[in-house]
DNA sequence: GCCAACGTTGGC
DNA sequence: GCCAACGTTGGC
């Protein structure tokens, strides 16, 4: 049995928040238009993998909850929708450029684990999310970092 | 509001 | 193929 992956996704709560995910139950994590992030979703994420949900441009910034990967990656439908901001006229139905997974809500934390608190936590000193200039919106998380964030969320 | 860090685009 | 210009992300 392969070890499950651990991930983090960023979202701007004004666009789509953990509360939206809780309301929806699950959602395609679409609109991601970065090849590295796409590759993590398409090639890295497996059903059952757990995902930290991070709010950027929020007060406070931080991890607000937990989700789970529901399926293997599938083509992001928005790339075929001319009315979408994520429409990609160069993408071909037979060879789609953009892929996403569906994420399922697991838990909304009672109080978020703030970026500030994470930066003060020695166990998270090497966490990619906290690196300066890190813009990637889908990234792997080390298992011990993942568990540290969960422990912080649960006090 | 500012700006550093990147990714993408397009001229050459 | 190089690289300058531009646009976006996202922390501060």
PDB file of N, CA, C and O in Angstrom, chain A residues 86-124:
ATOM      1  N   UNK A  86     -11.364  31.366 -17.554  1.00  0.00           N
ATOM      2  CA  UNK A  86     -10.326  30.341 -17.643  1.00  0.00           C
ATOM      3  C   UNK A  86     -10.356  29.600 -18.979  1.00  0.00           C
ATOM      4  O   UNK A  86      -9.703  28.575 -19.148  1.00  0.00           O
ATOM      5  N   UNK A  87     -11.139  30.124 -19.899  1.00  0.00           N
ATOM      6  CA  UNK A  87     -11.197  29.555 -21.253  1.00  0.00           C
ATOM      7  C   UNK A  87      -9.813  29.575 -21.892  1.00  0.00           C
ATOM      8  O   UNK A  87      -9.069  30.551 -21.755  1.00  0.00           O
ATOM      9  N   UNK A  88      -9.481  28.457 -22.559  1.00  0.00           N
ATOM     10  CA  UNK A  88      -8.187  28.371 -23.246  1.00  0.00           C
ATOM     11  C   UNK A  88      -8.447  27.899 -24.672  1.00  0.00           C
ATOM     12  O   UNK A  88      -8.691  26.722 -24.913  1.00  0.00           O
ATOM     13  N   UNK A  89      -8.406  28.846 -25.583  1.00  0.00           N
ATOM     14  CA  UNK A  89      -8.785  28.510 -26.961  1.00  0.00           C
ATOM     15  C   UNK A  89      -7.795  27.554 -27.622  1.00  0.00           C
ATOM     16  O   UNK A  89      -8.121  26.947 -28.629  1.00  0.00           O
ATOM     17  N   UNK A  90      -6.631  27.414 -27.055  1.00  0.00           N
ATOM     18  CA  UNK A  90      -5.637  26.516 -27.641  1.00  0.00           C
ATOM     19  C   UNK A  90      -5.740  25.091 -27.115  1.00  0.00           C
ATOM     20  O   UNK A  90      -4.995  24.210 -27.556  1.00  0.00           O
ATOM     21  N   UNK A  91      -6.630  24.879 -26.163  1.00  0.00           N
ATOM     22  CA  UNK A  91      -6.735  23.544 -25.590  1.00  0.00           C
ATOM     23  C   UNK A  91      -7.692  22.693 -26.421  1.00  0.00           C
ATOM     24  O   UNK A  91      -8.736  23.150 -26.859  1.00  0.00           O
ATOM     25  N   UNK A  92      -7.310  21.441 -26.581  1.00  0.00           N
ATOM     26  CA  UNK A  92      -8.009  20.516 -27.452  1.00  0.00           C
ATOM     27  C   UNK A  92      -8.742  19.473 -26.599  1.00  0.00           C
ATOM     28  O   UNK A  92      -8.156  18.904 -25.693  1.00  0.00           O
ATOM     29  N   UNK A  93     -10.008  19.218 -26.921  1.00  0.00           N
ATOM     30  CA  UNK A  93     -10.787  18.192 -26.201  1.00  0.00           C
ATOM     31  C   UNK A  93     -10.082  16.840 -26.190  1.00  0.00           C
ATOM     32  O   UNK A  93     -10.211  16.074 -25.238  1.00  0.00           O
ATOM     33  N   UNK A  94      -9.389  16.546 -27.267  1.00  0.00           N
ATOM     34  CA  UNK A  94      -8.737  15.236 -27.368  1.00  0.00           C
ATOM     35  C   UNK A  94      -7.404  15.186 -26.629  1.00  0.00           C
ATOM     36  O   UNK A  94      -6.833  14.125 -26.452  1.00  0.00           O
ATOM     37  N   UNK A  95      -6.941  16.352 -26.249  1.00  0.00           N
ATOM     38  CA  UNK A  95      -5.660  16.410 -25.526  1.00  0.00           C
ATOM     39  C   UNK A  95      -5.679  17.643 -24.630  1.00  0.00           C
ATOM     40  O   UNK A  95      -4.978  18.614 -24.874  1.00  0.00           O
ATOM     41  N   UNK A  96      -6.512  17.597 -23.584  1.00  0.00           N
ATOM     42  CA  UNK A  96      -6.736  18.794 -22.765  1.00  0.00           C
ATOM     43  C   UNK A  96      -5.453  19.271 -22.092  1.00  0.00           C
ATOM     44  O   UNK A  96      -4.626  18.457 -21.680  1.00  0.00           O
ATOM     45  N   UNK A  97      -5.355  20.553 -21.998  1.00  0.00           N
ATOM     46  CA  UNK A  97      -4.162  21.129 -21.390  1.00  0.00           C
ATOM     47  C   UNK A  97      -4.278  21.204 -19.864  1.00  0.00           C
ATOM     48  O   UNK A  97      -3.309  21.012 -19.161  1.00  0.00           O
ATOM     49  N   UNK A  98      -5.493  21.492 -19.367  1.00  0.00           N
ATOM     50  CA  UNK A  98      -5.669  21.761 -17.935  1.00  0.00           C
ATOM     51  C   UNK A  98      -6.504  20.694 -17.263  1.00  0.00           C
ATOM     52  O   UNK A  98      -7.546  20.311 -17.783  1.00  0.00           O
ATOM     53  N   UNK A  99      -5.996  20.241 -16.116  1.00  0.00           N
ATOM     54  CA  UNK A  99      -6.630  19.152 -15.381  1.00  0.00           C
ATOM     55  C   UNK A  99      -6.876  19.586 -13.945  1.00  0.00           C
ATOM     56  O   UNK A  99      -6.174  20.451 -13.421  1.00  0.00           O
ATOM     57  N   UNK A 100      -7.850  18.931 -13.336  1.00  0.00           N
ATOM     58  CA  UNK A 100      -8.085  19.217 -11.916  1.00  0.00           C
ATOM     59  C   UNK A 100      -8.641  17.973 -11.232  1.00  0.00           C
ATOM     60  O   UNK A 100      -9.069  17.029 -11.882  1.00  0.00           O
ATOM     61  N   UNK A 101      -8.613  17.989  -9.925  1.00  0.00           N
ATOM     62  CA  UNK A 101      -9.270  16.936  -9.144  1.00  0.00           C
ATOM     63  C   UNK A 101     -10.506  17.540  -8.477  1.00  0.00           C
ATOM     64  O   UNK A 101     -10.644  18.764  -8.403  1.00  0.00           O
ATOM     65  N   UNK A 102     -11.375  16.683  -8.001  1.00  0.00           N
ATOM     66  CA  UNK A 102     -12.461  17.145  -7.149  1.00  0.00           C
ATOM     67  C   UNK A 102     -11.996  17.055  -5.698  1.00  0.00           C
ATOM     68  O   UNK A 102     -11.424  16.045  -5.289  1.00  0.00           O
ATOM     69  N   UNK A 103     -12.249  18.115  -4.960  1.00  0.00           N
ATOM     70  CA  UNK A 103     -11.938  18.118  -3.532  1.00  0.00           C
ATOM     71  C   UNK A 103     -13.228  18.054  -2.740  1.00  0.00           C
ATOM     72  O   UNK A 103     -14.207  18.722  -3.068  1.00  0.00           O
ATOM     73  N   UNK A 104     -13.178  17.242  -1.684  1.00  0.00           N
ATOM     74  CA  UNK A 104     -14.337  17.016  -0.829  1.00  0.00           C
ATOM     75  C   UNK A 104     -14.054  17.620   0.541  1.00  0.00           C
ATOM     76  O   UNK A 104     -12.976  17.418   1.094  1.00  0.00           O
ATOM     77  N   UNK A 105     -15.027  18.334   1.063  1.00  0.00           N
ATOM     78  CA  UNK A 105     -14.850  18.959   2.389  1.00  0.00           C
ATOM     79  C   UNK A 105     -14.741  17.891   3.468  1.00  0.00           C
ATOM     80  O   UNK A 105     -15.510  16.930   3.474  1.00  0.00           O
ATOM     81  N   UNK A 106     -13.780  18.050   4.356  1.00  0.00           N
ATOM     82  CA  UNK A 106     -13.659  17.138   5.497  1.00  0.00           C
ATOM     83  C   UNK A 106     -13.949  17.888   6.790  1.00  0.00           C
ATOM     84  O   UNK A 106     -14.714  17.427   7.629  1.00  0.00           O
ATOM     85  N   UNK A 107     -13.324  19.050   6.929  1.00  0.00           N
ATOM     86  CA  UNK A 107     -13.418  19.743   8.217  1.00  0.00           C
ATOM     87  C   UNK A 107     -13.112  21.220   8.022  1.00  0.00           C
ATOM     88  O   UNK A 107     -12.207  21.572   7.264  1.00  0.00           O
ATOM     89  N   UNK A 108     -13.873  22.058   8.684  1.00  0.00           N
ATOM     90  CA  UNK A 108     -13.527  23.472   8.805  1.00  0.00           C
ATOM     91  C   UNK A 108     -13.023  23.673  10.229  1.00  0.00           C
ATOM     92  O   UNK A 108     -13.721  23.321  11.187  1.00  0.00           O
ATOM     93  N   UNK A 109     -11.819  24.193  10.368  1.00  0.00           N
ATOM     94  CA  UNK A 109     -11.246  24.342  11.702  1.00  0.00           C
ATOM     95  C   UNK A 109     -12.045  25.363  12.509  1.00  0.00           C
ATOM     96  O   UNK A 109     -12.527  26.357  11.959  1.00  0.00           O
ATOM     97  N   UNK A 110     -12.138  25.112  13.799  1.00  0.00           N
ATOM     98  CA  UNK A 110     -12.825  26.066  14.682  1.00  0.00           C
ATOM     99  C   UNK A 110     -12.163  27.424  14.607  1.00  0.00           C
ATOM    100  O   UNK A 110     -12.810  28.459  14.571  1.00  0.00           O
ATOM    101  N   UNK A 111     -10.843  27.406  14.629  1.00  0.00           N
ATOM    102  CA  UNK A 111     -10.127  28.649  14.349  1.00  0.00           C
ATOM    103  C   UNK A 111      -8.953  28.310  13.449  1.00  0.00           C
ATOM    104  O   UNK A 111      -8.328  27.252  13.589  1.00  0.00           O
ATOM    105  N   UNK A 112      -8.677  29.188  12.482  1.00  0.00           N
ATOM    106  CA  UNK A 112      -7.642  28.890  11.498  1.00  0.00           C
ATOM    107  C   UNK A 112      -6.250  28.827  12.132  1.00  0.00           C
ATOM    108  O   UNK A 112      -6.015  29.434  13.171  1.00  0.00           O
ATOM    109  N   UNK A 113      -5.373  28.078  11.481  1.00  0.00           N
ATOM    110  CA  UNK A 113      -3.962  28.087  11.859  1.00  0.00           C
ATOM    111  C   UNK A 113      -3.324  29.199  11.034  1.00  0.00           C
ATOM    112  O   UNK A 113      -3.147  29.061   9.822  1.00  0.00           O
ATOM    113  N   UNK A 114      -3.019  30.302  11.691  1.00  0.00           N
ATOM    114  CA  UNK A 114      -2.581  31.478  10.946  1.00  0.00           C
ATOM    115  C   UNK A 114      -1.173  31.308  10.396  1.00  0.00           C
ATOM    116  O   UNK A 114      -0.345  30.582  10.962  1.00  0.00           O
ATOM    117  N   UNK A 115      -0.925  31.998   9.312  1.00  0.00           N
ATOM    118  CA  UNK A 115       0.411  32.006   8.728  1.00  0.00           C
ATOM    119  C   UNK A 115       1.436  32.464   9.761  1.00  0.00           C
ATOM    120  O   UNK A 115       2.534  31.918   9.849  1.00  0.00           O
ATOM    121  N   UNK A 116       1.037  33.452  10.544  1.00  0.00           N
ATOM    122  CA  UNK A 116       1.919  33.982  11.582  1.00  0.00           C
ATOM    123  C   UNK A 116       2.303  32.895  12.588  1.00  0.00           C
ATOM    124  O   UNK A 116       3.478  32.737  12.918  1.00  0.00           O
ATOM    125  N   UNK A 117       1.307  32.140  13.029  1.00  0.00           N
ATOM    126  CA  UNK A 117       1.583  31.057  13.980  1.00  0.00           C
ATOM    127  C   UNK A 117       2.450  29.987  13.340  1.00  0.00           C
ATOM    128  O   UNK A 117       3.333  29.410  13.982  1.00  0.00           O
ATOM    129  N   UNK A 118       2.210  29.724  12.069  1.00  0.00           N
ATOM    130  CA  UNK A 118       2.995  28.701  11.375  1.00  0.00           C
ATOM    131  C   UNK A 118       4.457  29.124  11.284  1.00  0.00           C
ATOM    132  O   UNK A 118       5.364  28.302  11.408  1.00  0.00           O
ATOM    133  N   UNK A 119       4.666  30.409  11.072  1.00  0.00           N
ATOM    134  CA  UNK A 119       6.047  30.888  10.954  1.00  0.00           C
ATOM    135  C   UNK A 119       6.799  30.796  12.279  1.00  0.00           C
ATOM    136  O   UNK A 119       8.021  30.717  12.299  1.00  0.00           O
ATOM    137  N   UNK A 120       6.034  30.792  13.354  1.00  0.00           N
ATOM    138  CA  UNK A 120       6.669  30.708  14.671  1.00  0.00           C
ATOM    139  C   UNK A 120       6.900  29.267  15.110  1.00  0.00           C
ATOM    140  O   UNK A 120       7.515  29.038  16.144  1.00  0.00           O
ATOM    141  N   UNK A 121       6.384  28.323  14.345  1.00  0.00           N
ATOM    142  CA  UNK A 121       6.465  26.916  14.731  1.00  0.00           C
ATOM    143  C   UNK A 121       7.741  26.278  14.147  1.00  0.00           C
ATOM    144  O   UNK A 121       7.864  26.151  12.933  1.00  0.00           O
ATOM    145  N   UNK A 122       8.658  25.879  15.001  1.00  0.00           N
ATOM    146  CA  UNK A 122       9.929  25.330  14.503  1.00  0.00           C
ATOM    147  C   UNK A 122       9.755  24.129  13.571  1.00  0.00           C
ATOM    148  O   UNK A 122      10.514  23.977  12.616  1.00  0.00           O
ATOM    149  N   UNK A 123       8.742  23.305  13.841  1.00  0.00           N
ATOM    150  CA  UNK A 123       8.547  22.108  13.006  1.00  0.00           C
ATOM    151  C   UNK A 123       8.165  22.470  11.571  1.00  0.00           C
ATOM    152  O   UNK A 123       8.243  21.636  10.673  1.00  0.00           O
ATOM    153  N   UNK A 124       7.773  23.720  11.360  1.00  0.00           N
ATOM    154  CA  UNK A 124       7.365  24.146  10.011  1.00  0.00           C
ATOM    155  C   UNK A 124       8.407  25.044   9.352  1.00  0.00           C
ATOM    156  O   UNK A 124       8.130  25.694   8.340  1.00  0.00           O
TER     157      UNK A 124
END
